mmCIF file of N, CA and C in Angstrom:
data_model
loop_
_atom_site.group_PDB
_atom_site.id
_atom_site.type_symbol
_atom_site.label_atom_id
_atom_site.label_comp_id
_atom_site.label_asym_id
_atom_site.label_seq_id
_atom_site.Cartn_x
_atom_site.Cartn_y
_atom_site.Cartn_z
ATOM 1 N N MET A 24 0.856 -1.171 0.006
ATOM 2 C CA MET A 24 0.009 0.011 0.003
ATOM 3 C C MET A 24 0.893 1.232 -0.005
ATOM 4 N N THR A 25 0.616 2.136 -0.910
ATOM 5 C CA THR A 25 1.379 3.373 -0.995
ATOM 6 C C THR A 25 0.842 4.386 0.012
ATOM 7 N N PRO A 26 1.625 5.449 0.278
ATOM 8 C CA PRO A 26 1.096 6.469 1.182
ATOM 9 C C PRO A 26 -0.236 7.059 0.688
ATOM 10 N N GLN A 27 -0.381 7.234 -0.626
ATOM 11 C CA GLN A 27 -1.637 7.785 -1.160
ATOM 12 C C GLN A 27 -2.789 6.808 -0.949
ATOM 13 N N GLU A 28 -2.525 5.521 -1.126
ATOM 14 C CA GLU A 28 -3.555 4.494 -0.908
ATOM 15 C C GLU A 28 -3.932 4.428 0.579
ATOM 16 N N LEU A 29 -2.933 4.546 1.447
ATOM 17 C CA LEU A 29 -3.202 4.522 2.865
ATOM 18 C C LEU A 29 -4.090 5.692 3.273
ATOM 19 N N ARG A 30 -3.765 6.887 2.789
ATOM 20 C CA ARG A 30 -4.583 8.060 3.069
ATOM 21 C C ARG A 30 -6.003 7.868 2.554
ATOM 22 N N ALA A 31 -6.136 7.434 1.301
ATOM 23 C CA ALA A 31 -7.467 7.245 0.710
ATOM 24 C C ALA A 31 -8.280 6.208 1.475
ATOM 25 N N PHE A 32 -7.640 5.119 1.869
ATOM 26 C CA PHE A 32 -8.334 4.074 2.597
ATOM 27 C C PHE A 32 -8.847 4.595 3.942
ATOM 28 N N CYS A 33 -8.001 5.321 4.670
ATOM 29 C CA CYS A 33 -8.411 5.879 5.952
ATOM 30 C C CYS A 33 -9.541 6.901 5.813
ATOM 31 N N LEU A 34 -9.506 7.680 4.764
ATOM 32 C CA LEU A 34 -10.508 8.715 4.559
ATOM 33 C C LEU A 34 -11.822 8.171 4.001
ATOM 34 N N ASP A 35 -11.833 6.892 3.592
ATOM 35 C CA ASP A 35 -13.023 6.293 3.019
ATOM 36 C C ASP A 35 -14.043 5.886 4.088
ATOM 37 N N PHE A 36 -13.617 5.858 5.342
ATOM 38 C CA PHE A 36 -14.543 5.498 6.425
ATOM 39 C C PHE A 36 -15.497 6.633 6.709
ATOM 40 N N ASN A 37 -16.706 6.307 7.147
ATOM 41 C CA ASN A 37 -17.757 7.272 7.438
ATOM 42 C C ASN A 37 -17.246 8.295 8.482
ATOM 43 N N ALA A 38 -17.352 9.566 8.139
ATOM 44 C CA ALA A 38 -17.034 10.705 9.012
ATOM 45 C C ALA A 38 -15.546 10.816 9.342
ATOM 46 N N SER A 39 -14.684 10.160 8.598
ATOM 47 C CA SER A 39 -13.244 10.255 8.911
ATOM 48 C C SER A 39 -12.660 11.537 8.271
ATOM 49 N N VAL A 40 -11.682 12.082 8.986
ATOM 50 C CA VAL A 40 -10.995 13.291 8.525
ATOM 51 C C VAL A 40 -9.503 13.119 8.788
ATOM 52 N N GLU A 41 -8.706 13.914 8.065
ATOM 53 C CA GLU A 41 -7.268 13.946 8.260
ATOM 54 C C GLU A 41 -6.926 15.287 8.874
ATOM 55 N N GLU A 42 -6.174 15.236 9.972
ATOM 56 C CA GLU A 42 -5.728 16.464 10.639
ATOM 57 C C GLU A 42 -4.225 16.384 10.873
ATOM 58 N N PHE A 43 -3.635 17.517 11.258
ATOM 59 C CA PHE A 43 -2.188 17.597 11.430
ATOM 60 C C PHE A 43 -1.831 18.269 12.759
ATOM 61 N N PRO A 44 -2.295 17.710 13.894
ATOM 62 C CA PRO A 44 -2.026 18.343 15.193
ATOM 63 C C PRO A 44 -0.567 18.289 15.635
ATOM 64 N N PHE A 45 0.206 17.404 15.048
ATOM 65 C CA PHE A 45 1.616 17.238 15.443
ATOM 66 C C PHE A 45 2.563 17.845 14.411
ATOM 67 N N GLY A 46 2.040 18.611 13.467
ATOM 68 C CA GLY A 46 2.853 19.216 12.433
ATOM 69 C C GLY A 46 2.484 18.653 11.070
ATOM 70 N N PRO A 47 2.942 19.316 10.008
ATOM 71 C CA PRO A 47 2.528 18.971 8.649
ATOM 72 C C PRO A 47 3.024 17.608 8.173
ATOM 73 N N GLU A 48 3.992 17.016 8.871
ATOM 74 C CA GLU A 48 4.542 15.755 8.389
ATOM 75 C C GLU A 48 3.785 14.523 8.921
ATOM 76 N N THR A 49 2.887 14.726 9.891
ATOM 77 C CA THR A 49 2.205 13.593 10.520
ATOM 78 C C THR A 49 0.688 13.696 10.301
ATOM 79 N N SER A 50 0.159 12.757 9.527
ATOM 80 C CA SER A 50 -1.279 12.680 9.285
ATOM 81 C C SER A 50 -1.940 11.924 10.415
ATOM 82 N N VAL A 51 -2.984 12.539 10.979
ATOM 83 C CA VAL A 51 -3.761 11.893 12.014
ATOM 84 C C VAL A 51 -5.185 11.723 11.463
ATOM 85 N N PHE A 52 -5.630 10.496 11.405
ATOM 86 C CA PHE A 52 -6.974 10.199 10.884
ATOM 87 C C PHE A 52 -7.898 9.969 12.071
ATOM 88 N N LYS A 53 -9.008 10.739 12.050
ATOM 89 C CA LYS A 53 -9.941 10.722 13.167
ATOM 90 C C LYS A 53 -11.367 10.485 12.702
ATOM 91 N N VAL A 54 -12.160 9.951 13.611
ATOM 92 C CA VAL A 54 -13.600 9.872 13.421
ATOM 93 C C VAL A 54 -14.226 10.587 14.602
ATOM 94 N N LEU A 55 -15.016 11.621 14.303
ATOM 95 C CA LEU A 55 -15.665 12.433 15.308
ATOM 96 C C LEU A 55 -14.718 12.864 16.427
ATOM 97 N N GLY A 56 -13.533 13.293 16.023
ATOM 98 C CA GLY A 56 -12.552 13.851 16.953
ATOM 99 C C GLY A 56 -11.655 12.836 17.638
ATOM 100 N N LYS A 57 -11.846 11.536 17.380
ATOM 101 C CA LYS A 57 -11.049 10.503 18.030
ATOM 102 C C LYS A 57 -10.126 9.841 17.002
ATOM 103 N N MET A 58 -8.851 9.737 17.342
ATOM 104 C CA MET A 58 -7.850 9.194 16.430
ATOM 105 C C MET A 58 -7.970 7.677 16.270
ATOM 106 N N PHE A 59 -7.904 7.209 15.019
ATOM 107 C CA PHE A 59 -7.855 5.772 14.761
ATOM 108 C C PHE A 59 -6.612 5.359 13.985
ATOM 109 N N ALA A 60 -5.900 6.318 13.372
ATOM 110 C CA ALA A 60 -4.665 6.010 12.643
ATOM 111 C C ALA A 60 -3.771 7.233 12.629
ATOM 112 N N LEU A 61 -2.461 7.009 12.660
ATOM 113 C CA LEU A 61 -1.483 8.068 12.669
ATOM 114 C C LEU A 61 -0.299 7.614 11.804
ATOM 115 N N SER A 62 0.142 8.468 10.861
ATOM 116 C CA SER A 62 1.254 8.060 10.005
ATOM 117 C C SER A 62 1.995 9.276 9.462
ATOM 118 N N ALA A 63 3.327 9.154 9.415
ATOM 119 C CA ALA A 63 4.128 10.120 8.676
ATOM 120 C C ALA A 63 4.213 9.570 7.261
ATOM 121 N N LEU A 64 3.341 10.041 6.388
ATOM 122 C CA LEU A 64 3.178 9.431 5.054
ATOM 123 C C LEU A 64 4.410 9.545 4.177
ATOM 124 N N ASP A 65 5.319 10.447 4.513
ATOM 125 C CA ASP A 65 6.560 10.579 3.724
ATOM 126 C C ASP A 65 7.698 9.725 4.285
ATOM 127 N N ALA A 66 7.474 9.076 5.398
ATOM 128 C CA ALA A 66 8.538 8.296 6.050
ATOM 129 C C ALA A 66 8.864 7.010 5.267
ATOM 130 N N ARG A 67 10.098 6.613 5.372
ATOM 131 C CA ARG A 67 10.528 5.348 4.791
ATOM 132 C C ARG A 67 11.270 4.567 5.857
ATOM 133 N N PRO A 68 10.846 3.382 6.248
ATOM 134 C CA PRO A 68 9.656 2.724 5.684
ATOM 135 C C PRO A 68 8.385 3.373 6.180
ATOM 136 N N LEU A 69 7.326 3.180 5.416
ATOM 137 C CA LEU A 69 6.012 3.715 5.765
ATOM 138 C C LEU A 69 5.452 2.872 6.948
ATOM 139 N N THR A 70 5.087 3.577 8.015
ATOM 140 C CA THR A 70 4.462 2.918 9.159
ATOM 141 C C THR A 70 3.153 3.603 9.497
ATOM 142 N N VAL A 71 2.298 2.917 10.227
ATOM 143 C CA VAL A 71 1.029 3.503 10.687
ATOM 144 C C VAL A 71 0.745 2.985 12.069
ATOM 145 N N ASN A 72 0.359 3.890 12.964
ATOM 146 C CA ASN A 72 -0.057 3.496 14.316
ATOM 147 C C ASN A 72 -1.560 3.237 14.275
ATOM 148 N N LEU A 73 -1.965 2.082 14.825
ATOM 149 C CA LEU A 73 -3.370 1.690 14.801
ATOM 150 C C LEU A 73 -3.808 1.194 16.171
ATOM 151 N N LYS A 74 -5.015 1.550 16.551
ATOM 152 C CA LYS A 74 -5.593 1.051 17.791
ATOM 153 C C LYS A 74 -5.907 -0.443 17.604
ATOM 154 N N CYS A 75 -5.764 -1.189 18.708
ATOM 155 C CA CYS A 75 -5.948 -2.637 18.606
ATOM 156 C C CYS A 75 -6.454 -3.174 19.951
ATOM 157 N N ASP A 76 -7.299 -4.190 19.900
ATOM 158 C CA ASP A 76 -7.697 -4.891 21.117
ATOM 159 C C ASP A 76 -6.427 -5.425 21.765
ATOM 160 N N PRO A 77 -6.241 -5.250 23.061
ATOM 161 C CA PRO A 77 -4.989 -5.662 23.728
ATOM 162 C C PRO A 77 -4.594 -7.128 23.507
ATOM 163 N N ASP A 78 -5.570 -8.040 23.515
ATOM 164 C CA ASP A 78 -5.231 -9.443 23.284
ATOM 165 C C ASP A 78 -4.787 -9.675 21.833
ATOM 166 N N ASP A 79 -5.458 -9.031 20.906
ATOM 167 C CA ASP A 79 -5.094 -9.163 19.489
ATOM 168 C C ASP A 79 -3.729 -8.518 19.269
ATOM 169 N N ALA A 80 -3.452 -7.417 19.961
ATOM 170 C CA ALA A 80 -2.183 -6.711 19.779
ATOM 171 C C ALA A 80 -1.003 -7.660 20.070
ATOM 172 N N VAL A 81 -1.097 -8.376 21.162
ATOM 173 C CA VAL A 81 -0.015 -9.294 21.544
ATOM 174 C C VAL A 81 0.123 -10.402 20.494
ATOM 175 N N ARG A 82 -0.983 -10.967 20.073
ATOM 176 C CA ARG A 82 -0.973 -12.031 19.061
ATOM 177 C C ARG A 82 -0.358 -11.559 17.756
ATOM 178 N N LEU A 83 -0.753 -10.380 17.311
ATOM 179 C CA LEU A 83 -0.250 -9.842 16.062
ATOM 180 C C LEU A 83 1.251 -9.569 16.120
ATOM 181 N N ARG A 84 1.710 -9.088 17.268
ATOM 182 C CA ARG A 84 3.158 -8.823 17.437
ATOM 183 C C ARG A 84 3.950 -10.122 17.381
ATOM 184 N N GLU A 85 3.372 -11.199 17.857
ATOM 185 C CA GLU A 85 4.047 -12.509 17.790
ATOM 186 C C GLU A 85 4.028 -13.053 16.369
ATOM 187 N N GLU A 86 2.975 -12.778 15.633
ATOM 188 C CA GLU A 86 2.809 -13.316 14.290
ATOM 189 C C GLU A 86 3.595 -12.556 13.225
ATOM 190 N N TYR A 87 3.723 -11.252 13.369
ATOM 191 C CA TYR A 87 4.372 -10.396 12.337
ATOM 192 C C TYR A 87 5.502 -9.578 12.967
ATOM 193 N N ALA A 88 6.678 -9.740 12.422
ATOM 194 C CA ALA A 88 7.821 -8.927 12.881
ATOM 195 C C ALA A 88 7.590 -7.451 12.593
ATOM 196 N N ALA A 89 6.731 -7.157 11.614
ATOM 197 C CA ALA A 89 6.453 -5.778 11.206
ATOM 198 C C ALA A 89 5.445 -5.085 12.090
ATOM 199 N N ILE A 90 4.942 -5.767 13.102
ATOM 200 C CA ILE A 90 3.993 -5.174 14.038
ATOM 201 C C ILE A 90 4.638 -5.143 15.434
ATOM 202 N N VAL A 91 4.780 -3.937 15.953
ATOM 203 C CA VAL A 91 5.436 -3.726 17.242
ATOM 204 C C VAL A 91 4.541 -2.835 18.120
ATOM 205 N N PRO A 92 4.833 -2.778 19.404
ATOM 206 C CA PRO A 92 4.055 -1.873 20.272
ATOM 207 C C PRO A 92 4.069 -0.449 19.732
ATOM 208 N N GLY A 93 2.959 0.239 19.870
ATOM 209 C CA GLY A 93 2.775 1.588 19.321
ATOM 210 C C GLY A 93 3.847 2.576 19.777
ATOM 211 N N TRP A 94 4.545 3.166 18.808
ATOM 212 C CA TRP A 94 5.572 4.142 19.085
ATOM 213 C C TRP A 94 4.936 5.416 19.601
ATOM 214 N N HIS A 95 5.363 5.872 20.788
ATOM 215 C CA HIS A 95 4.819 7.082 21.454
ATOM 216 C C HIS A 95 3.320 6.955 21.733
ATOM 217 N N MET A 96 2.853 5.722 21.914
ATOM 218 C CA MET A 96 1.420 5.518 22.168
ATOM 219 C C MET A 96 1.295 4.576 23.371
ATOM 220 N N ASN A 97 0.070 4.392 23.852
ATOM 221 C CA ASN A 97 -0.203 3.411 24.892
ATOM 222 C C ASN A 97 0.036 2.025 24.259
ATOM 223 N N LYS A 98 1.094 1.356 24.702
ATOM 224 C CA LYS A 98 1.542 0.143 24.049
ATOM 225 C C LYS A 98 0.582 -1.025 24.244
ATOM 226 N N ARG A 99 -0.300 -0.914 25.188
ATOM 227 C CA ARG A 99 -1.309 -1.951 25.403
ATOM 228 C C ARG A 99 -2.390 -1.899 24.332
ATOM 229 N N HIS A 100 -2.698 -0.694 23.849
ATOM 230 C CA HIS A 100 -3.830 -0.496 22.939
ATOM 231 C C HIS A 100 -3.454 -0.100 21.529
ATOM 232 N N TRP A 101 -2.166 0.165 21.274
ATOM 233 C CA TRP A 101 -1.752 0.640 19.947
ATOM 234 C C TRP A 101 -0.575 -0.168 19.421
ATOM 235 N N ASN A 102 -0.605 -0.414 18.117
ATOM 236 C CA ASN A 102 0.498 -1.068 17.429
ATOM 237 C C ASN A 102 1.046 -0.134 16.376
ATOM 238 N N THR A 103 2.344 -0.227 16.104
ATOM 239 C CA THR A 103 2.929 0.418 14.955
ATOM 240 C C THR A 103 3.165 -0.681 13.914
ATOM 241 N N VAL A 104 2.628 -0.477 12.732
ATOM 242 C CA VAL A 104 2.696 -1.467 11.648
ATOM 243 C C VAL A 104 3.553 -0.933 10.519
ATOM 244 N N THR A 105 4.598 -1.672 10.162
ATOM 245 C CA THR A 105 5.373 -1.332 8.955
ATOM 246 C C THR A 105 4.581 -1.885 7.773
ATOM 247 N N VAL A 106 4.108 -0.984 6.943
ATOM 248 C CA VAL A 106 3.161 -1.310 5.884
ATOM 249 C C VAL A 106 3.676 -2.398 4.951
ATOM 250 N N SER A 107 4.940 -2.328 4.603
ATOM 251 C CA SER A 107 5.498 -3.313 3.647
ATOM 252 C C SER A 107 5.688 -4.699 4.280
ATOM 253 N N GLY A 108 5.528 -4.799 5.589
ATOM 254 C CA GLY A 108 5.779 -6.059 6.275
ATOM 255 C C GLY A 108 4.560 -6.947 6.529
ATOM 256 N N VAL A 109 3.388 -6.480 6.111
ATOM 257 C CA VAL A 109 2.175 -7.284 6.280
ATOM 258 C C VAL A 109 1.428 -7.330 4.947
ATOM 259 N N PRO A 110 0.701 -8.416 4.699
ATOM 260 C CA PRO A 110 -0.110 -8.471 3.472
ATOM 261 C C PRO A 110 -1.135 -7.320 3.448
ATOM 262 N N GLY A 111 -1.436 -6.840 2.246
ATOM 263 C CA GLY A 111 -2.377 -5.738 2.098
ATOM 264 C C GLY A 111 -3.709 -6.034 2.747
ATOM 265 N N ARG A 112 -4.207 -7.238 2.617
ATOM 266 C CA ARG A 112 -5.490 -7.634 3.216
ATOM 267 C C ARG A 112 -5.442 -7.477 4.735
ATOM 268 N N VAL A 113 -4.332 -7.898 5.340
ATOM 269 C CA VAL A 113 -4.164 -7.786 6.782
ATOM 270 C C VAL A 113 -4.127 -6.319 7.207
ATOM 271 N N LEU A 114 -3.381 -5.510 6.457
ATOM 272 C CA LEU A 114 -3.289 -4.090 6.785
ATOM 273 C C LEU A 114 -4.664 -3.424 6.729
ATOM 274 N N ARG A 115 -5.431 -3.726 5.679
ATOM 275 C CA ARG A 115 -6.770 -3.124 5.569
ATOM 276 C C ARG A 115 -7.656 -3.565 6.738
ATOM 277 N N GLU A 116 -7.564 -4.846 7.152
ATOM 278 C CA GLU A 116 -8.338 -5.335 8.295
ATOM 279 C C GLU A 116 -7.924 -4.619 9.580
ATOM 280 N N LEU A 117 -6.626 -4.397 9.758
ATOM 281 C CA LEU A 117 -6.137 -3.710 10.966
ATOM 282 C C LEU A 117 -6.637 -2.277 11.029
ATOM 283 N N ILE A 118 -6.635 -1.592 9.898
ATOM 284 C CA ILE A 118 -7.139 -0.214 9.846
ATOM 285 C C ILE A 118 -8.633 -0.198 10.153
ATOM 286 N N GLU A 119 -9.370 -1.112 9.540
ATOM 287 C CA GLU A 119 -10.817 -1.175 9.766
ATOM 288 C C GLU A 119 -11.112 -1.521 11.229
ATOM 289 N N ASP A 120 -10.356 -2.441 11.820
ATOM 290 C CA ASP A 120 -10.531 -2.795 13.216
ATOM 291 C C ASP A 120 -10.269 -1.588 14.132
ATOM 292 N N SER A 121 -9.217 -0.807 13.790
ATOM 293 C CA SER A 121 -8.894 0.369 14.584
ATOM 294 C C SER A 121 -10.050 1.365 14.534
ATOM 295 N N TYR A 122 -10.570 1.627 13.340
ATOM 296 C CA TYR A 122 -11.718 2.525 13.171
ATOM 297 C C TYR A 122 -12.880 2.014 13.990
ATOM 298 N N ASP A 123 -13.208 0.708 13.863
ATOM 299 C CA ASP A 123 -14.351 0.132 14.580
ATOM 300 C C ASP A 123 -14.205 0.225 16.080
ATOM 301 N N LEU A 124 -12.969 0.002 16.589
ATOM 302 C CA LEU A 124 -12.738 0.121 18.052
ATOM 303 C C LEU A 124 -13.002 1.543 18.532
ATOM 304 N N VAL A 125 -12.549 2.518 17.769
ATOM 305 C CA VAL A 125 -12.747 3.906 18.162
ATOM 306 C C VAL A 125 -14.235 4.247 18.108
ATOM 307 N N VAL A 126 -14.916 3.826 17.058
ATOM 308 C CA VAL A 126 -16.364 4.093 16.947
ATOM 309 C C VAL A 126 -17.115 3.444 18.107
ATOM 310 N N ALA A 127 -16.731 2.226 18.475
ATOM 311 C CA ALA A 127 -17.398 1.511 19.567
ATOM 312 C C ALA A 127 -17.259 2.250 20.881
ATOM 313 N N GLY A 128 -16.233 3.045 21.032
ATOM 314 C CA GLY A 128 -15.995 3.813 22.254
ATOM 315 C C GLY A 128 -16.691 5.158 22.278
ATOM 316 N N LEU A 129 -17.315 5.524 21.190
ATOM 317 C CA LEU A 129 -18.022 6.807 21.133
ATOM 318 C C LEU A 129 -19.358 6.721 21.883
ATOM 319 N N PRO A 130 -19.850 7.853 22.342
ATOM 320 C CA PRO A 130 -21.187 7.836 22.972
ATOM 321 C C PRO A 130 -22.239 7.321 21.986
ATOM 322 N N ARG A 131 -23.274 6.695 22.542
ATOM 323 C CA ARG A 131 -24.288 6.067 21.719
ATOM 324 C C ARG A 131 -24.897 7.023 20.700
ATOM 325 N N ALA A 132 -25.163 8.244 21.084
ATOM 326 C CA ALA A 132 -25.774 9.208 20.171
ATOM 327 C C ALA A 132 -24.882 9.471 18.957
ATOM 328 N N GLU A 133 -23.557 9.522 19.203
ATOM 329 C CA GLU A 133 -22.632 9.763 18.088
ATOM 330 C C GLU A 133 -22.542 8.535 17.190
ATOM 331 N N ARG A 134 -22.576 7.333 17.787
ATOM 332 C CA ARG A 134 -22.573 6.113 16.971
ATOM 333 C C ARG A 134 -23.816 6.061 16.087
ATOM 334 N N LEU A 135 -24.953 6.411 16.645
ATOM 335 C CA LEU A 135 -26.204 6.412 15.867
ATOM 336 C C LEU A 135 -26.146 7.417 14.732
ATOM 337 N N ARG A 136 -25.547 8.586 15.026
ATOM 338 C CA ARG A 136 -25.395 9.612 13.982
ATOM 339 C C ARG A 136 -24.522 9.077 12.813
ATOM 340 N N LEU A 137 -23.468 8.299 13.149
ATOM 341 C CA LEU A 137 -22.612 7.710 12.136
ATOM 342 C C LEU A 137 -23.390 6.701 11.288
ATOM 343 N N ASP A 138 -24.228 5.906 11.934
ATOM 344 C CA ASP A 138 -25.011 4.893 11.211
ATOM 345 C C ASP A 138 -25.935 5.514 10.192
ATOM 346 N N ARG A 139 -26.432 6.708 10.496
ATOM 347 C CA ARG A 139 -27.333 7.391 9.556
ATOM 348 C C ARG A 139 -26.605 8.122 8.480
ATOM 349 N N GLY A 140 -25.266 8.370 8.685
ATOM 350 C CA GLY A 140 -24.493 9.175 7.739
ATOM 351 C C GLY A 140 -24.178 8.518 6.463
#
């Protein structure tokens, strides 16, 4: 997945936006103000921080050398994924899971608003 494809995939989710709270080099993808992905899209290798269920996070880190505890994040809930080190299908699932986890943590009224969007 290229940086452009990563950006497009993250922005394809309902109500997702790209912001730059840490400077112009770091894309932060949010849904209703809550971050679900973070990436320096110009970095080599390309990596992305994604929220993850803590049990799945441990399993994924054991399964893929390209998945490590989230850099500068809560290591229990976030992974840093080297994009080139996982199959594209797996990467897309991890991004979708991150989005879904964040949405699940939103207040019920906001989740319902997303469903109608």
